[in-house]
Amino acid sequence: MIVVLVEKGPDGLAVEVSRETVTFARSLSEAGGGVAIDAVVVGEVSDALREQLAAYGVRDVHRLGGEAYDSFAGAAWAAGIESVLAATTTVVVMAAGTPRGNEVLAHVAARRGVEMAANVLTFGGLSPFVVTRQVVGGQALEEMRLGNRPAIFTVAGHAVEAAPAATPGAATLVEHAPDVAAADLIARVVSSEEPEPDLSGDLKSAKVVVGAGRGAGSAEGFADLVELTELVGGSMGVSRVVTSLGWRPHHEQVGQTGSRISPDLYIPCGISGAIQHWAGCSSAKAILAINTDADAPMVTKATYAVIGDLHEVVPAINAEIRRRRGE
Amino acid sequence: MTNVLVCVKRVPDASSEVVLTADGQSVDGRFAGFTMSTHEECAVELAALVTAAGGGEATALTLGDAEAVEQLRAALAVGCTAATHVVADPQRFGPADVAREIAAVVRDHEAAGRSYDLILLGNDAADSGDFQVGIRLAYELGRPVVNGVTHVSVADGVVTASGAGTDGYETYRVPVPAVVTILEGGVEPRYPTVPGRMKAKKVAIEERTPAGEPTGPNRVKLALPPPVPSNVQILGKGADAAPAVVDVLEELGVLSR
Ligand SMILES: Cc1cc2nc3c(=O)[nH]c(=O)nc-3n(C[C@H](O)[C@H](O)[C@H](O)COP(=O)(O)OP(=O)(O)OC[C@H]3O[C@@H](n4cnc5c(N)ncnc54)[C@H](O)[C@@H]3O)c2cc1C
């Protein structure tokens, strides 16, 4: 059996990257002659979540409950997955390549003394079990052998498109309330401040997205970009550099660890086009890149490009739009 | 007193074109040069801040070939006061091997009277991107591990570690000794000063051979992603391109409102 750690969003449903991971698991299952796919979920499991997982072909939904799961502890989540493994014959353990997914599966791998592959894109065969994953910040691909069982790996965000199964599963709820050792609860989240409201819904459905990366220079460097976003009636989407530096909120991040967008037009300004960013914007119908570097991957992959400093180009575009509107 | 061990890795600078070695086993960094992962630069900065606040030593550790001493000197120039170099070909070591080697150094140092309240690592290395050395190290040593935070402080034997996480801004409090893995973004790594560099040159770096035979990274081979042919239409250079851009916006019908 294949076990997939499924993460939930604020709505209590499986997040897109977890649904992608279940979709990936189905292709493994088919290659392996139809091995069952089970989900592991921490905390509440609503009927809506079970229906969703059923549509994705999940057989059993293992729910980890109890006081140990009131706040996040990587080791406790791993202990919960171990209790699922103990009750089943599991050959593969998977999660999305999110912070939680990579952390929890690394715990499981360390406890089991087996290897783990992070950010897998494809699998190359079952015997031997070989996966291809992203290394060197996505600039190279590594073929890696997973010789031990269970094979443990995380799937890079947006490596596959989430799609429901042809034949739904039963998604039968199986309760687990494992005895979590005190040692597994030492490193536990003791306080969390409300996350920023997740406003990424607008970004995912926007017809036009104005993108901004390190080239914006600073939090203050966004004024013209925000104005352009307003003039085209679009949404702002940024690179991870921008959210890491705190220039813009995380819900605006496009890419492997952010949203996947599919606008009619994407206008990335000062974004190099790293593979993890590309993973989130490759389904844009057209791309108009603005970059000082004519050789930046974002420029060579774009439909249109302007070579120049965004702090000069963007205000000029804004002025031209206003001029044509007679403002 | 808080003693900190900070683990760093020499990685090829991937900001320019990536070239692979002929055997497809590693990145050929001879042209692009080498650096330290950004997450680890921040971990070194945090090590310097924690030891400056509480007193104690910040020790840098690397497993790498002879040239990796460059990264240890870089850490010594910005606040670390001691360094240990496990001299080995890093390509032969998988994440579990590296964790075992770090644990062996910690045990030896602690047996010799130098204990570490806090061990810092990067959340993931810029080259191999395994996302697991810190966690495996914690299991080797039987210590708690906090993963992927941007801020760390130590007071009264308690490590407070925090950062933006899945459930919002998350805070952990764990007793020392503990392992914490760092993400960039919380602190600004300082630039080395000239006296800092001079001091770094004088520090005697402990050199060691690996404690065990590595099992390896399970790597079959590396490959570069296939090149994508470019069909880009260049609309112009600089501000002069604005009319051509707005023509495209009109053509695509994104300006109608
Ligand atoms: C596991 C993992 C997950 C990741 N997930 C994501 C993700 O979800 N999303 C994401 O975006 N990244 C992600 N990254 C990071 C990614 O690898 C890149 O580091 C990041 O996308 C680079 O951001 P950037 O393009 O803004 O910065 P850079 O790569 O530094 O590029 C800046 C660009 O701006 C141009 N520029 C500079 N100044 C100007 C100017 N004045 N005017 C115009 N152009 C200018 C430069 O020529 C350059 O092309 C991830 C990385 C890893 C390892």
Short mmCIF file of N, CA, C and O in Angstrom, two decimals, chain A residues 160-216:
data_model
loop_
_atom_site.label_atom_id
_atom_site.label_comp_id
_atom_site.label_asym_id
_atom_site.label_seq_id
_atom_site.Cartn_x
_atom_site.Cartn_y
_atom_site.Cartn_z
N VAL A 160 3.07 17.52 -11.02
CA VAL A 160 1.97 16.93 -11.79
C VAL A 160 0.73 17.78 -11.54
O VAL A 160 0.69 18.55 -10.59
N GLU A 161 -0.26 17.63 -12.37
CA GLU A 161 -1.49 18.38 -12.17
C GLU A 161 -2.47 17.52 -11.36
O GLU A 161 -2.63 16.33 -11.65
N ALA A 162 -3.08 18.12 -10.34
CA ALA A 162 -4.03 17.38 -9.52
C ALA A 162 -5.25 16.99 -10.37
O ALA A 162 -5.82 17.84 -11.04
N ALA A 163 -5.62 15.71 -10.34
CA ALA A 163 -6.78 15.27 -11.12
C ALA A 163 -7.48 14.14 -10.37
O ALA A 163 -6.83 13.23 -9.86
N PRO A 164 -8.81 14.19 -10.28
CA PRO A 164 -9.55 13.11 -9.63
C PRO A 164 -9.34 11.79 -10.38
O PRO A 164 -8.96 11.77 -11.54
N ALA A 165 -9.62 10.68 -9.67
CA ALA A 165 -9.41 9.36 -10.25
C ALA A 165 -10.58 8.96 -11.13
O ALA A 165 -11.70 9.43 -10.95
N ALA A 166 -10.33 8.06 -12.10
CA ALA A 166 -11.41 7.53 -12.93
C ALA A 166 -12.37 6.72 -12.06
O ALA A 166 -13.59 6.80 -12.20
N THR A 167 -11.80 5.96 -11.14
CA THR A 167 -12.62 5.17 -10.21
C THR A 167 -12.42 5.70 -8.79
O THR A 167 -11.30 5.65 -8.28
N PRO A 168 -13.46 6.25 -8.19
CA PRO A 168 -13.29 6.79 -6.83
C PRO A 168 -12.98 5.69 -5.82
O PRO A 168 -13.24 4.51 -6.05
N GLY A 169 -12.38 6.10 -4.68
CA GLY A 169 -12.12 5.16 -3.60
C GLY A 169 -13.21 5.26 -2.55
O GLY A 169 -14.12 6.09 -2.66
N ALA A 170 -13.11 4.44 -1.51
CA ALA A 170 -14.14 4.45 -0.47
C ALA A 170 -13.87 5.55 0.57
O ALA A 170 -14.79 6.04 1.22
N ALA A 171 -12.60 5.90 0.73
CA ALA A 171 -12.19 6.89 1.74
C ALA A 171 -12.80 6.57 3.10
O ALA A 171 -13.39 7.42 3.77
N THR A 172 -12.63 5.34 3.52
CA THR A 172 -13.14 4.88 4.81
C THR A 172 -12.29 5.48 5.94
O THR A 172 -11.07 5.42 5.89
N LEU A 173 -12.99 6.03 6.93
CA LEU A 173 -12.27 6.67 8.03
C LEU A 173 -11.73 5.61 9.00
O LEU A 173 -12.48 4.75 9.47
N VAL A 174 -10.43 5.69 9.29
CA VAL A 174 -9.80 4.79 10.27
C VAL A 174 -9.18 5.68 11.34
O VAL A 174 -8.34 6.53 11.03
N GLU A 175 -9.63 5.50 12.58
CA GLU A 175 -9.14 6.38 13.66
C GLU A 175 -7.86 5.84 14.27
O GLU A 175 -7.74 4.64 14.53
N HIS A 176 -6.91 6.74 14.53
CA HIS A 176 -5.69 6.38 15.26
C HIS A 176 -5.50 7.40 16.36
O HIS A 176 -5.55 8.60 16.10
N ALA A 177 -5.26 6.92 17.58
CA ALA A 177 -4.89 7.84 18.65
C ALA A 177 -3.62 7.27 19.28
O ALA A 177 -3.64 6.70 20.36
N PRO A 178 -2.48 7.41 18.56
CA PRO A 178 -1.27 6.75 19.02
C PRO A 178 -0.77 7.33 20.34
O PRO A 178 -1.02 8.50 20.65
N ASP A 179 -0.08 6.49 21.11
CA ASP A 179 0.61 6.94 22.32
C ASP A 179 1.88 7.63 21.87
O ASP A 179 2.83 6.98 21.46
N VAL A 180 1.90 8.94 21.92
CA VAL A 180 3.08 9.66 21.45
C VAL A 180 4.01 9.86 22.64
O VAL A 180 3.61 10.36 23.69
N ALA A 181 5.27 9.43 22.46
CA ALA A 181 6.25 9.54 23.55
C ALA A 181 6.50 11.02 23.89
O ALA A 181 6.45 11.88 23.01
N ALA A 182 6.78 11.27 25.16
CA ALA A 182 7.05 12.65 25.60
C ALA A 182 8.18 13.27 24.78
O ALA A 182 8.14 14.46 24.43
N ALA A 183 9.20 12.46 24.44
CA ALA A 183 10.35 12.98 23.69
C ALA A 183 9.93 13.53 22.33
O ALA A 183 10.57 14.44 21.79
N ASP A 184 8.84 12.96 21.78
CA ASP A 184 8.39 13.42 20.46
C ASP A 184 7.57 14.70 20.53
O ASP A 184 7.14 15.24 19.51
N LEU A 185 7.32 15.16 21.75
CA LEU A 185 6.52 16.38 21.91
C LEU A 185 7.32 17.55 22.46
O LEU A 185 6.77 18.62 22.74
N ILE A 186 8.63 17.35 22.60
CA ILE A 186 9.45 18.45 23.15
C ILE A 186 9.51 19.61 22.16
O ILE A 186 9.29 20.77 22.54
N ALA A 187 9.80 19.29 20.90
CA ALA A 187 9.88 20.34 19.89
C ALA A 187 8.51 20.48 19.25
O ALA A 187 8.15 19.79 18.30
N ARG A 188 7.73 21.36 19.84
CA ARG A 188 6.33 21.48 19.45
C ARG A 188 5.98 22.96 19.37
O ARG A 188 6.50 23.76 20.16
N VAL A 189 5.13 23.32 18.44
CA VAL A 189 4.74 24.73 18.33
C VAL A 189 3.99 25.12 19.61
O VAL A 189 2.99 24.49 19.95
N VAL A 190 4.52 26.11 20.33
CA VAL A 190 3.86 26.52 21.57
C VAL A 190 2.95 27.72 21.37
O VAL A 190 2.04 27.96 22.14
N SER A 191 3.24 28.50 20.33
CA SER A 191 2.29 29.58 20.04
C SER A 191 2.37 29.89 18.57
O SER A 191 3.42 29.80 17.96
N SER A 192 1.23 30.18 18.00
CA SER A 192 1.26 30.62 16.61
C SER A 192 0.32 31.80 16.48
O SER A 192 -0.76 31.82 17.04
N GLU A 193 0.84 32.82 15.78
CA GLU A 193 -0.01 33.97 15.52
C GLU A 193 -0.81 33.68 14.27
O GLU A 193 -0.32 33.03 13.36
N GLU A 194 -2.03 34.16 14.26
CA GLU A 194 -2.90 34.02 13.09
C GLU A 194 -2.10 34.13 11.80
O GLU A 194 -1.36 35.09 11.60
N PRO A 195 -2.25 33.17 10.90
CA PRO A 195 -1.59 33.34 9.60
C PRO A 195 -2.20 34.54 8.87
O PRO A 195 -3.32 34.95 9.15
N GLU A 196 -1.42 35.07 7.94
CA GLU A 196 -1.98 36.13 7.09
C GLU A 196 -3.20 35.54 6.41
O GLU A 196 -3.21 34.37 6.07
N PRO A 197 -4.25 36.35 6.19
CA PRO A 197 -5.40 35.79 5.49
C PRO A 197 -4.95 35.27 4.12
O PRO A 197 -4.10 35.88 3.48
N ASP A 198 -5.46 34.09 3.73
CA ASP A 198 -5.06 33.53 2.45
C ASP A 198 -5.90 34.14 1.34
O ASP A 198 -7.05 33.78 1.15
N LEU A 199 -5.31 35.09 0.66
CA LEU A 199 -6.04 35.77 -0.41
C LEU A 199 -5.58 35.28 -1.77
O LEU A 199 -5.78 35.95 -2.78
N SER A 200 -4.94 34.08 -1.79
CA SER A 200 -4.35 33.63 -3.05
C SER A 200 -5.41 33.22 -4.07
O SER A 200 -5.10 33.04 -5.23
N GLY A 201 -6.66 33.09 -3.62
CA GLY A 201 -7.73 32.72 -4.54
C GLY A 201 -7.83 33.68 -5.71
O GLY A 201 -7.94 33.28 -6.87
N ASP A 202 -7.72 34.99 -5.43
CA ASP A 202 -7.78 36.01 -6.48
C ASP A 202 -6.63 35.84 -7.46
O ASP A 202 -6.80 35.98 -8.66
N LEU A 203 -5.46 35.53 -6.90
CA LEU A 203 -4.26 35.39 -7.73
C LEU A 203 -4.42 34.19 -8.67
O LEU A 203 -4.13 34.27 -9.86
N LYS A 204 -4.93 33.08 -8.12
CA LYS A 204 -5.06 31.85 -8.93
C LYS A 204 -6.05 32.03 -10.07
O LYS A 204 -5.92 31.38 -11.11
N SER A 205 -7.06 32.89 -9.88
CA SER A 205 -8.08 33.02 -10.93
C SER A 205 -7.90 34.29 -11.76
O SER A 205 -8.69 34.54 -12.67
N ALA A 206 -6.85 35.09 -11.46
CA ALA A 206 -6.69 36.38 -12.16
C ALA A 206 -6.42 36.18 -13.64
O ALA A 206 -5.76 35.24 -14.05
N LYS A 207 -6.95 37.09 -14.45
CA LYS A 207 -6.72 37.05 -15.91
C LYS A 207 -5.37 37.68 -16.26
O LYS A 207 -4.76 37.34 -17.26
N VAL A 208 -4.95 38.65 -15.43
CA VAL A 208 -3.64 39.26 -15.62
C VAL A 208 -2.92 39.24 -14.27
O VAL A 208 -3.51 39.58 -13.25
N VAL A 209 -1.67 38.81 -14.30
CA VAL A 209 -0.87 38.85 -13.07
C VAL A 209 0.39 39.65 -13.34
O VAL A 209 1.09 39.41 -14.33
N VAL A 210 0.64 40.65 -12.49
CA VAL A 210 1.89 41.40 -12.56
C VAL A 210 2.83 40.77 -11.53
O VAL A 210 2.49 40.68 -10.35
N GLY A 211 3.99 40.28 -12.01
CA GLY A 211 4.92 39.60 -11.12
C GLY A 211 6.07 40.51 -10.75
O GLY A 211 6.43 41.41 -11.51
N ALA A 212 6.63 40.28 -9.57
CA ALA A 212 7.79 41.06 -9.17
C ALA A 212 8.75 40.19 -8.39
O ALA A 212 8.34 39.37 -7.56
N GLY A 213 10.05 40.38 -8.66
CA GLY A 213 11.08 39.60 -7.98
C GLY A 213 12.10 40.50 -7.33
O GLY A 213 11.84 41.68 -7.06
N ARG A 214 13.28 39.93 -7.12
CA ARG A 214 14.35 40.65 -6.44
C ARG A 214 14.63 42.00 -7.11
O ARG A 214 15.03 42.96 -6.46
N GLY A 215 14.39 42.07 -8.41
CA GLY A 215 14.63 43.29 -9.15
C GLY A 215 13.83 44.48 -8.63
O GLY A 215 14.18 45.64 -8.92
N ALA A 216 12.77 44.24 -7.87
CA ALA A 216 12.00 45.36 -7.31
C ALA A 216 12.85 46.13 -6.31
O ALA A 216 12.59 47.31 -6.04
#
